Amino acid sequence: MPSRPYVLAESNWKAVKDTAFEVAILPWGATEPHNYHLPYATDNYETTALAERAAEIAWKKGAKVVVLPTVPFGVNTGQLNLKLALNMNPSTQLALLTDIASAIAGQGLKKLVILNGHGGNDFKQMIRELQPRIDLFICMVNWWTCVRGTDYFGEPGDHAGEMETSVMIALEPELLRPLSEAGPGKAKKFRVAGLRDGWAWAPRQWSKVTSDTGTGDPRPATAAKGEKFLAAVSEKIGGFLIDLALADPGDMYE
Ligand SMILES: [Zn+2]
């Protein structure tokens, strides 16, 4: 048995063929700049780590879950003019999701959780479109919404701010530049009130919103805050995976 049989990339046919996996987890990130101090793959490191930690919690309680390889490309249509931000359009994501979901649906798995780590990704409409065509229960989790960020951080920030920076110091400290080199992550707001207040919505043109690509002040970040937050989110998602593994897709309502 591999030491982490719930991580597909580390597993093998001998272990996989005899395991009745119930739930697959597909971590989905992005490749984009994160202020001056965090790496381009920040969303992928975070989301992969959370998927693996949550799966470990569920596996140890007997839930047959498996983490699929992370999709490293997110929707970055608002960042196309930022060097090496690697956009994948929503329609391409749907094609990719359809192929992965179709593959595992024919192999005995019953449920798929997309664990999303990038604000520009939005899987709800894709799931609405795909679900009627496939014999697999599909759901999604935006991991940054699982617990209240303000319980863990002064101001979480939404891109490369205190939350993401704390998480990355905890996970991949050698990949960070010193916080003294980080920009302030100051974000401009929409001039139009409805858009500024959030009840009207349009995607933001990133390079016009922030000068360092960050939105949120990273400077109060610490490893201890990041670890505490990671533990809480992993616990929450781990519990969800256990519940989902036990659930009957034909009997989901009470
Ligand atoms: Zn991010």
PDB file of C-alpha atoms and ligand atoms in Angstrom:
ATOM      1  CA  MET A   1       0.000   0.000   0.000  1.00  0.00           C
ATOM      2  CA  PRO A   2       1.363   3.480  -0.769  1.00  0.00           C
ATOM      3  CA  SER A   3       1.743   5.652   2.349  1.00  0.00           C
ATOM      4  CA  ARG A   4      -0.988   8.001   1.105  1.00  0.00           C
ATOM      5  CA  PRO A   5      -3.405   5.731  -0.820  1.00  0.00           C
ATOM      6  CA  TYR A   6      -5.852   8.663  -1.028  1.00  0.00           C
ATOM      7  CA  VAL A   7      -3.450  10.619  -3.299  1.00  0.00           C
ATOM      8  CA  LEU A   8      -3.803   9.173  -6.802  1.00  0.00           C
ATOM      9  CA  ALA A   9      -0.506  10.578  -8.070  1.00  0.00           C
ATOM     10  CA  GLU A  10       1.340   8.561  -5.398  1.00  0.00           C
ATOM     11  CA  SER A  11      -0.729   5.405  -5.723  1.00  0.00           C
ATOM     12  CA  ASN A  12      -0.458   2.418  -8.031  1.00  0.00           C
ATOM     13  CA  TRP A  13      -2.667  -0.065  -9.868  1.00  0.00           C
ATOM     14  CA  LYS A  14      -2.149  -2.762  -7.229  1.00  0.00           C
ATOM     15  CA  ALA A  15      -3.641  -0.522  -4.539  1.00  0.00           C
ATOM     16  CA  VAL A  16      -6.206   1.210  -6.739  1.00  0.00           C
ATOM     17  CA  LYS A  17      -7.773  -1.837  -8.372  1.00  0.00           C
ATOM     18  CA  ASP A  18      -8.848  -3.300  -5.032  1.00  0.00           C
ATOM     19  CA  THR A  19     -10.122  -0.083  -3.418  1.00  0.00           C
ATOM     20  CA  ALA A  20     -13.809   0.814  -3.700  1.00  0.00           C
ATOM     21  CA  PHE A  21     -13.324   4.572  -4.030  1.00  0.00           C
ATOM     22  CA  GLU A  22     -16.532   6.479  -3.396  1.00  0.00           C
ATOM     23  CA  VAL A  23     -15.550  10.159  -3.744  1.00  0.00           C
ATOM     24  CA  ALA A  24     -13.002  11.789  -6.050  1.00  0.00           C
ATOM     25  CA  ILE A  25     -11.653  15.248  -5.254  1.00  0.00           C
ATOM     26  CA  LEU A  26     -10.452  17.423  -8.127  1.00  0.00           C
ATOM     27  CA  PRO A  27      -8.381  20.369  -6.869  1.00  0.00           C
ATOM     28  CA  TRP A  28      -8.532  23.282  -9.298  1.00  0.00           C
ATOM     29  CA  GLY A  29      -6.235  26.292  -9.105  1.00  0.00           C
ATOM     30  CA  ALA A  30      -4.660  28.871 -11.402  1.00  0.00           C
ATOM     31  CA  THR A  31      -1.284  30.097 -12.609  1.00  0.00           C
ATOM     32  CA  GLU A  32      -0.995  33.847 -12.092  1.00  0.00           C
ATOM     33  CA  PRO A  33       1.096  36.507 -10.347  1.00  0.00           C
ATOM     34  CA  HIS A  34       0.466  36.930  -6.600  1.00  0.00           C
ATOM     35  CA  ASN A  35       1.971  40.293  -5.599  1.00  0.00           C
ATOM     36  CA  TYR A  36       5.815  40.372  -5.576  1.00  0.00           C
ATOM     37  CA  HIS A  37       6.329  37.812  -2.830  1.00  0.00           C
ATOM     38  CA  LEU A  38       4.200  34.724  -3.592  1.00  0.00           C
ATOM     39  CA  PRO A  39       4.802  32.194  -6.401  1.00  0.00           C
ATOM     40  CA  TYR A  40       2.662  31.899  -9.530  1.00  0.00           C
ATOM     41  CA  ALA A  41       1.351  28.492  -8.435  1.00  0.00           C
ATOM     42  CA  THR A  42       0.116  29.766  -5.063  1.00  0.00           C
ATOM     43  CA  ASP A  43      -3.486  28.655  -5.715  1.00  0.00           C
ATOM     44  CA  ASN A  44      -2.265  25.208  -6.759  1.00  0.00           C
ATOM     45  CA  TYR A  45      -0.066  24.690  -3.685  1.00  0.00           C
ATOM     46  CA  GLU A  46      -2.863  25.808  -1.378  1.00  0.00           C
ATOM     47  CA  THR A  47      -5.624  23.800  -2.996  1.00  0.00           C
ATOM     48  CA  THR A  48      -3.552  20.628  -3.373  1.00  0.00           C
ATOM     49  CA  ALA A  49      -2.488  20.773   0.277  1.00  0.00           C
ATOM     50  CA  LEU A  50      -6.044  21.319   1.483  1.00  0.00           C
ATOM     51  CA  ALA A  51      -7.386  18.487  -0.679  1.00  0.00           C
ATOM     52  CA  GLU A  52      -4.719  16.113   0.657  1.00  0.00           C
ATOM     53  CA  ARG A  53      -5.169  17.139   4.285  1.00  0.00           C
ATOM     54  CA  ALA A  54      -8.957  16.850   4.084  1.00  0.00           C
ATOM     55  CA  ALA A  55      -8.696  13.493   2.314  1.00  0.00           C
ATOM     56  CA  GLU A  56      -6.322  12.214   5.013  1.00  0.00           C
ATOM     57  CA  ILE A  57      -8.835  13.133   7.708  1.00  0.00           C
ATOM     58  CA  ALA A  58     -11.644  11.389   5.801  1.00  0.00           C
ATOM     59  CA  TRP A  59      -9.531   8.325   4.932  1.00  0.00           C
ATOM     60  CA  LYS A  60      -8.546   7.787   8.558  1.00  0.00           C
ATOM     61  CA  LYS A  61     -12.263   7.673   9.416  1.00  0.00           C
ATOM     62  CA  GLY A  62     -12.810   5.002   6.769  1.00  0.00           C
ATOM     63  CA  ALA A  63     -14.107   7.127   3.871  1.00  0.00           C
ATOM     64  CA  LYS A  64     -12.828   5.912   0.498  1.00  0.00           C
ATOM     65  CA  VAL A  65     -11.773   9.199  -1.065  1.00  0.00           C
ATOM     66  CA  VAL A  66      -9.112   9.947  -3.655  1.00  0.00           C
ATOM     67  CA  VAL A  67      -7.439  13.222  -4.605  1.00  0.00           C
ATOM     68  CA  LEU A  68      -6.964  13.596  -8.375  1.00  0.00           C
ATOM     69  CA  PRO A  69      -4.081  15.635  -9.819  1.00  0.00           C
ATOM     70  CA  THR A  70      -4.598  19.395  -9.525  1.00  0.00           C
ATOM     71  CA  VAL A  71      -5.705  21.345 -12.604  1.00  0.00           C
ATOM     72  CA  PRO A  72      -3.253  24.253 -12.630  1.00  0.00           C
ATOM     73  CA  PHE A  73      -5.094  26.604 -15.037  1.00  0.00           C
ATOM     74  CA  GLY A  74      -7.821  29.022 -13.980  1.00  0.00           C
ATOM     75  CA  VAL A  75      -9.983  31.657 -15.590  1.00  0.00           C
ATOM     76  CA  ASN A  76      -7.752  34.728 -15.897  1.00  0.00           C
ATOM     77  CA  THR A  77      -9.513  36.756 -18.584  1.00  0.00           C
ATOM     78  CA  GLY A  78      -9.067  39.867 -16.429  1.00  0.00           C
ATOM     79  CA  GLN A  79      -5.298  39.267 -16.207  1.00  0.00           C
ATOM     80  CA  LEU A  80      -4.491  38.562 -19.882  1.00  0.00           C
ATOM     81  CA  ASN A  81      -2.119  41.521 -20.018  1.00  0.00           C
ATOM     82  CA  LEU A  82      -0.105  40.278 -17.004  1.00  0.00           C
ATOM     83  CA  LYS A  83       2.947  38.345 -18.140  1.00  0.00           C
ATOM     84  CA  LEU A  84       2.546  34.559 -17.837  1.00  0.00           C
ATOM     85  CA  ALA A  85      -0.902  34.641 -16.285  1.00  0.00           C
ATOM     86  CA  LEU A  86      -2.148  31.475 -18.034  1.00  0.00           C
ATOM     87  CA  ASN A  87      -5.841  31.860 -18.754  1.00  0.00           C
ATOM     88  CA  MET A  88      -8.077  28.867 -19.363  1.00  0.00           C
ATOM     89  CA  ASN A  89     -11.505  29.928 -20.589  1.00  0.00           C
ATOM     90  CA  PRO A  90     -14.638  28.648 -18.829  1.00  0.00           C
ATOM     91  CA  SER A  91     -15.678  26.744 -21.974  1.00  0.00           C
ATOM     92  CA  THR A  92     -12.302  24.926 -22.008  1.00  0.00           C
ATOM     93  CA  GLN A  93     -12.667  24.157 -18.316  1.00  0.00           C
ATOM     94  CA  LEU A  94     -16.082  22.631 -18.992  1.00  0.00           C
ATOM     95  CA  ALA A  95     -14.579  20.422 -21.716  1.00  0.00           C
ATOM     96  CA  LEU A  96     -11.836  19.306 -19.321  1.00  0.00           C
ATOM     97  CA  LEU A  97     -14.287  18.716 -16.483  1.00  0.00           C
ATOM     98  CA  THR A  98     -16.575  16.745 -18.794  1.00  0.00           C
ATOM     99  CA  ASP A  99     -13.741  14.419 -19.817  1.00  0.00           C
ATOM    100  CA  ILE A 100     -12.501  13.789 -16.268  1.00  0.00           C
ATOM    101  CA  ALA A 101     -16.020  13.304 -14.880  1.00  0.00           C
ATOM    102  CA  SER A 102     -16.977  10.984 -17.752  1.00  0.00           C
ATOM    103  CA  ALA A 103     -13.846   8.906 -17.211  1.00  0.00           C
ATOM    104  CA  ILE A 104     -14.418   8.273 -13.535  1.00  0.00           C
ATOM    105  CA  ALA A 105     -18.207   7.872 -13.886  1.00  0.00           C
ATOM    106  CA  GLY A 106     -17.640   4.713 -15.907  1.00  0.00           C
ATOM    107  CA  GLN A 107     -15.240   3.324 -13.319  1.00  0.00           C
ATOM    108  CA  GLY A 108     -17.487   2.862 -10.329  1.00  0.00           C
ATOM    109  CA  LEU A 109     -16.996   6.164  -8.510  1.00  0.00           C
ATOM    110  CA  LYS A 110     -20.211   7.826  -7.437  1.00  0.00           C
ATOM    111  CA  LYS A 111     -19.283  11.371  -6.440  1.00  0.00           C
ATOM    112  CA  LEU A 112     -16.952  14.140  -7.520  1.00  0.00           C
ATOM    113  CA  VAL A 113     -16.011  17.216  -5.504  1.00  0.00           C
ATOM    114  CA  ILE A 114     -14.295  20.079  -7.300  1.00  0.00           C
ATOM    115  CA  LEU A 115     -12.161  21.853  -4.709  1.00  0.00           C
ATOM    116  CA  ASN A 116     -11.705  25.323  -6.095  1.00  0.00           C
ATOM    117  CA  GLY A 117      -8.888  27.632  -5.044  1.00  0.00           C
ATOM    118  CA  HIS A 118      -9.203  30.536  -7.490  1.00  0.00           C
ATOM    119  CA  GLY A 119     -11.753  33.333  -7.360  1.00  0.00           C
ATOM    120  CA  GLY A 120     -12.019  33.591 -11.169  1.00  0.00           C
ATOM    121  CA  ASN A 121     -13.149  29.962 -11.461  1.00  0.00           C
ATOM    122  CA  ASP A 122     -16.885  29.384 -11.217  1.00  0.00           C
ATOM    123  CA  PHE A 123     -18.063  25.797 -11.536  1.00  0.00           C
ATOM    124  CA  LYS A 124     -21.719  26.178 -10.606  1.00  0.00           C
ATOM    125  CA  GLN A 125     -23.023  26.689 -14.129  1.00  0.00           C
ATOM    126  CA  MET A 126     -20.757  23.968 -15.493  1.00  0.00           C
ATOM    127  CA  ILE A 127     -22.159  21.507 -12.958  1.00  0.00           C
ATOM    128  CA  ARG A 128     -25.719  22.565 -13.874  1.00  0.00           C
ATOM    129  CA  GLU A 129     -24.942  21.844 -17.520  1.00  0.00           C
ATOM    130  CA  LEU A 130     -23.017  18.625 -16.978  1.00  0.00           C
ATOM    131  CA  GLN A 131     -25.024  16.943 -14.204  1.00  0.00           C
ATOM    132  CA  PRO A 132     -28.033  15.805 -16.296  1.00  0.00           C
ATOM    133  CA  ARG A 133     -25.686  14.154 -18.787  1.00  0.00           C
ATOM    134  CA  ILE A 134     -23.675  12.066 -16.373  1.00  0.00           C
ATOM    135  CA  ASP A 135     -24.195   9.337 -13.789  1.00  0.00           C
ATOM    136  CA  LEU A 136     -21.990  10.934 -11.120  1.00  0.00           C
ATOM    137  CA  PHE A 137     -22.957  13.323  -8.318  1.00  0.00           C
ATOM    138  CA  ILE A 138     -20.941  16.512  -8.856  1.00  0.00           C
ATOM    139  CA  CYS A 139     -20.495  19.319  -6.348  1.00  0.00           C
ATOM    140  CA  MET A 140     -18.015  22.086  -5.638  1.00  0.00           C
ATOM    141  CA  VAL A 141     -16.394  23.829  -2.695  1.00  0.00           C
ATOM    142  CA  ASN A 142     -14.647  27.199  -2.753  1.00  0.00           C
ATOM    143  CA  TRP A 143     -12.276  26.433   0.126  1.00  0.00           C
ATOM    144  CA  TRP A 144     -11.868  30.057   1.239  1.00  0.00           C
ATOM    145  CA  THR A 145     -15.577  30.147   2.136  1.00  0.00           C
ATOM    146  CA  CYS A 146     -15.564  27.086   4.459  1.00  0.00           C
ATOM    147  CA  VAL A 147     -14.733  29.034   7.608  1.00  0.00           C
ATOM    148  CA  ARG A 148     -14.950  32.744   8.312  1.00  0.00           C
ATOM    149  CA  GLY A 149     -11.650  34.337   7.330  1.00  0.00           C
ATOM    150  CA  THR A 150     -12.092  37.180   9.798  1.00  0.00           C
ATOM    151  CA  ASP A 151     -11.988  34.650  12.675  1.00  0.00           C
ATOM    152  CA  TYR A 152      -8.372  33.926  11.713  1.00  0.00           C
ATOM    153  CA  PHE A 153      -7.022  37.116  10.137  1.00  0.00           C
ATOM    154  CA  GLY A 154      -7.322  40.851  10.776  1.00  0.00           C
ATOM    155  CA  GLU A 155      -8.158  41.388   7.115  1.00  0.00           C
ATOM    156  CA  PRO A 156      -8.000  38.209   5.011  1.00  0.00           C
ATOM    157  CA  GLY A 157      -7.689  40.029   1.652  1.00  0.00           C
ATOM    158  CA  ASP A 158      -8.748  38.331  -1.554  1.00  0.00           C
ATOM    159  CA  HIS A 159      -5.552  37.917  -3.554  1.00  0.00           C
ATOM    160  CA  ALA A 160      -2.075  37.466  -2.034  1.00  0.00           C
ATOM    161  CA  GLY A 161      -3.237  39.238   1.127  1.00  0.00           C
ATOM    162  CA  GLU A 162      -2.919  38.234   4.789  1.00  0.00           C
ATOM    163  CA  MET A 163      -4.785  34.943   4.370  1.00  0.00           C
ATOM    164  CA  GLU A 164      -3.014  33.605   1.285  1.00  0.00           C
ATOM    165  CA  THR A 165       0.353  34.809   2.496  1.00  0.00           C
ATOM    166  CA  SER A 166      -0.116  33.162   5.910  1.00  0.00           C
ATOM    167  CA  VAL A 167      -1.169  29.906   4.258  1.00  0.00           C
ATOM    168  CA  MET A 168       1.868  29.965   1.959  1.00  0.00           C
ATOM    169  CA  ILE A 169       4.308  30.752   4.789  1.00  0.00           C
ATOM    170  CA  ALA A 170       2.893  27.682   6.540  1.00  0.00           C
ATOM    171  CA  LEU A 171       3.022  25.448   3.447  1.00  0.00           C
ATOM    172  CA  GLU A 172       5.936  26.518   1.242  1.00  0.00           C
ATOM    173  CA  PRO A 173       8.105  28.999   3.182  1.00  0.00           C
ATOM    174  CA  GLU A 174      11.121  28.535   0.886  1.00  0.00           C
ATOM    175  CA  LEU A 175       9.136  29.793  -2.123  1.00  0.00           C
ATOM    176  CA  LEU A 176       8.322  33.196  -0.603  1.00  0.00           C
ATOM    177  CA  ARG A 177      10.202  36.441  -0.996  1.00  0.00           C
ATOM    178  CA  PRO A 178      10.633  38.368   2.278  1.00  0.00           C
ATOM    179  CA  LEU A 179       7.512  40.319   3.236  1.00  0.00           C
ATOM    180  CA  SER A 180       9.602  43.499   3.134  1.00  0.00           C
ATOM    181  CA  GLU A 181       9.670  43.063  -0.670  1.00  0.00           C
ATOM    182  CA  ALA A 182       5.884  42.651  -0.985  1.00  0.00           C
ATOM    183  CA  GLY A 183       3.737  45.470  -2.351  1.00  0.00           C
ATOM    184  CA  PRO A 184       0.918  46.823  -0.156  1.00  0.00           C
ATOM    185  CA  GLY A 185      -1.792  45.008  -2.164  1.00  0.00           C
ATOM    186  CA  LYS A 186      -3.886  48.130  -2.325  1.00  0.00           C
ATOM    187  CA  ALA A 187      -6.979  47.628  -4.484  1.00  0.00           C
ATOM    188  CA  LYS A 188      -8.896  50.370  -6.268  1.00  0.00           C
ATOM    189  CA  LYS A 189     -12.674  50.196  -6.178  1.00  0.00           C
ATOM    190  CA  PHE A 190     -15.234  50.649  -8.963  1.00  0.00           C
ATOM    191  CA  ARG A 191     -16.427  54.238  -9.455  1.00  0.00           C
ATOM    192  CA  VAL A 192     -20.015  53.034 -10.086  1.00  0.00           C
ATOM    193  CA  ALA A 193     -21.724  52.587  -6.700  1.00  0.00           C
ATOM    194  CA  GLY A 194     -23.665  49.396  -7.496  1.00  0.00           C
ATOM    195  CA  LEU A 195     -20.499  47.659  -8.687  1.00  0.00           C
ATOM    196  CA  ARG A 196     -18.536  48.997  -5.733  1.00  0.00           C
ATOM    197  CA  ASP A 197     -21.161  47.755  -3.264  1.00  0.00           C
ATOM    198  CA  GLY A 198     -21.250  44.356  -4.886  1.00  0.00           C
ATOM    199  CA  TRP A 199     -24.922  43.937  -5.806  1.00  0.00           C
ATOM    200  CA  ALA A 200     -24.049  44.699  -9.420  1.00  0.00           C
ATOM    201  CA  TRP A 201     -21.183  42.653 -10.765  1.00  0.00           C
ATOM    202  CA  ALA A 202     -18.568  42.840 -13.510  1.00  0.00           C
ATOM    203  CA  PRO A 203     -15.164  41.151 -13.638  1.00  0.00           C
ATOM    204  CA  ARG A 204     -12.312  43.409 -12.589  1.00  0.00           C
ATOM    205  CA  GLN A 205      -9.550  44.448 -14.953  1.00  0.00           C
ATOM    206  CA  TRP A 206      -6.757  43.447 -12.668  1.00  0.00           C
ATOM    207  CA  SER A 207      -3.969  45.747 -13.874  1.00  0.00           C
ATOM    208  CA  LYS A 208      -6.272  48.757 -13.351  1.00  0.00           C
ATOM    209  CA  VAL A 209      -7.217  47.654  -9.836  1.00  0.00           C
ATOM    210  CA  THR A 210      -3.786  47.003  -8.321  1.00  0.00           C
ATOM    211  CA  SER A 211      -0.214  47.972  -9.175  1.00  0.00           C
ATOM    212  CA  ASP A 212       1.512  44.956  -7.568  1.00  0.00           C
ATOM    213  CA  THR A 213      -1.131  42.341  -8.648  1.00  0.00           C
ATOM    214  CA  GLY A 214      -2.151  41.827  -4.996  1.00  0.00           C
ATOM    215  CA  THR A 215      -5.442  42.821  -3.370  1.00  0.00           C
ATOM    216  CA  GLY A 216      -5.052  42.713   0.401  1.00  0.00           C
ATOM    217  CA  ASP A 217      -2.181  43.697   2.695  1.00  0.00           C
ATOM    218  CA  PRO A 218       0.159  40.698   3.169  1.00  0.00           C
ATOM    219  CA  ARG A 219       2.313  42.232   5.902  1.00  0.00           C
ATOM    220  CA  PRO A 220       0.432  40.968   9.014  1.00  0.00           C
ATOM    221  CA  ALA A 221       0.749  37.366   7.739  1.00  0.00           C
ATOM    222  CA  THR A 222       2.334  34.677   9.944  1.00  0.00           C
ATOM    223  CA  ALA A 223       2.900  30.923   9.692  1.00  0.00           C
ATOM    224  CA  ALA A 224       0.916  30.341  12.895  1.00  0.00           C
ATOM    225  CA  LYS A 225      -2.185  32.070  11.495  1.00  0.00           C
ATOM    226  CA  GLY A 226      -1.821  30.102   8.263  1.00  0.00           C
ATOM    227  CA  GLU A 227      -1.497  26.763  10.032  1.00  0.00           C
ATOM    228  CA  LYS A 228      -4.510  27.431  12.260  1.00  0.00           C
ATOM    229  CA  PHE A 229      -6.624  28.375   9.242  1.00  0.00           C
ATOM    230  CA  LEU A 230      -5.429  25.360   7.208  1.00  0.00           C
ATOM    231  CA  ALA A 231      -6.287  23.029  10.079  1.00  0.00           C
ATOM    232  CA  ALA A 232      -9.794  24.479  10.411  1.00  0.00           C
ATOM    233  CA  VAL A 233     -10.515  24.343   6.671  1.00  0.00           C
ATOM    234  CA  SER A 234      -9.111  20.799   6.333  1.00  0.00           C
ATOM    235  CA  GLU A 235     -11.229  19.639   9.249  1.00  0.00           C
ATOM    236  CA  LYS A 236     -14.358  21.174   7.736  1.00  0.00           C
ATOM    237  CA  ILE A 237     -13.777  19.707   4.267  1.00  0.00           C
ATOM    238  CA  GLY A 238     -12.693  16.365   5.759  1.00  0.00           C
ATOM    239  CA  GLY A 239     -16.023  16.161   7.607  1.00  0.00           C
ATOM    240  CA  PHE A 240     -17.858  17.011   4.407  1.00  0.00           C
ATOM    241  CA  LEU A 241     -16.048  14.236   2.521  1.00  0.00           C
ATOM    242  CA  ILE A 242     -17.026  11.717   5.184  1.00  0.00           C
ATOM    243  CA  ASP A 243     -20.695  12.788   4.999  1.00  0.00           C
ATOM    244  CA  LEU A 244     -20.617  12.728   1.215  1.00  0.00           C
ATOM    245  CA  ALA A 245     -18.992   9.288   1.070  1.00  0.00           C
ATOM    246  CA  LEU A 246     -21.821   7.923   3.211  1.00  0.00           C
ATOM    247  CA  ALA A 247     -24.576   9.703   1.275  1.00  0.00           C
ATOM    248  CA  ASP A 248     -26.746   7.915  -1.271  1.00  0.00           C
ATOM    249  CA  PRO A 249     -26.836   9.994  -4.486  1.00  0.00           C
ATOM    250  CA  GLY A 250     -30.393   8.718  -5.094  1.00  0.00           C
ATOM    251  CA  ASP A 251     -31.590   9.906  -1.683  1.00  0.00           C
ATOM    252  CA  MET A 252     -30.040  13.299  -0.984  1.00  0.00           C
ATOM    253  CA  TYR A 253     -32.966  15.128   0.664  1.00  0.00           C
ATOM    254  CA  GLU A 254     -34.676  14.969   4.050  1.00  0.00           C
TER     255      GLU A 254
HETATM  256 ZN    ZN B   1      -4.497  32.986  -5.017  1.00  0.00          ZN
END
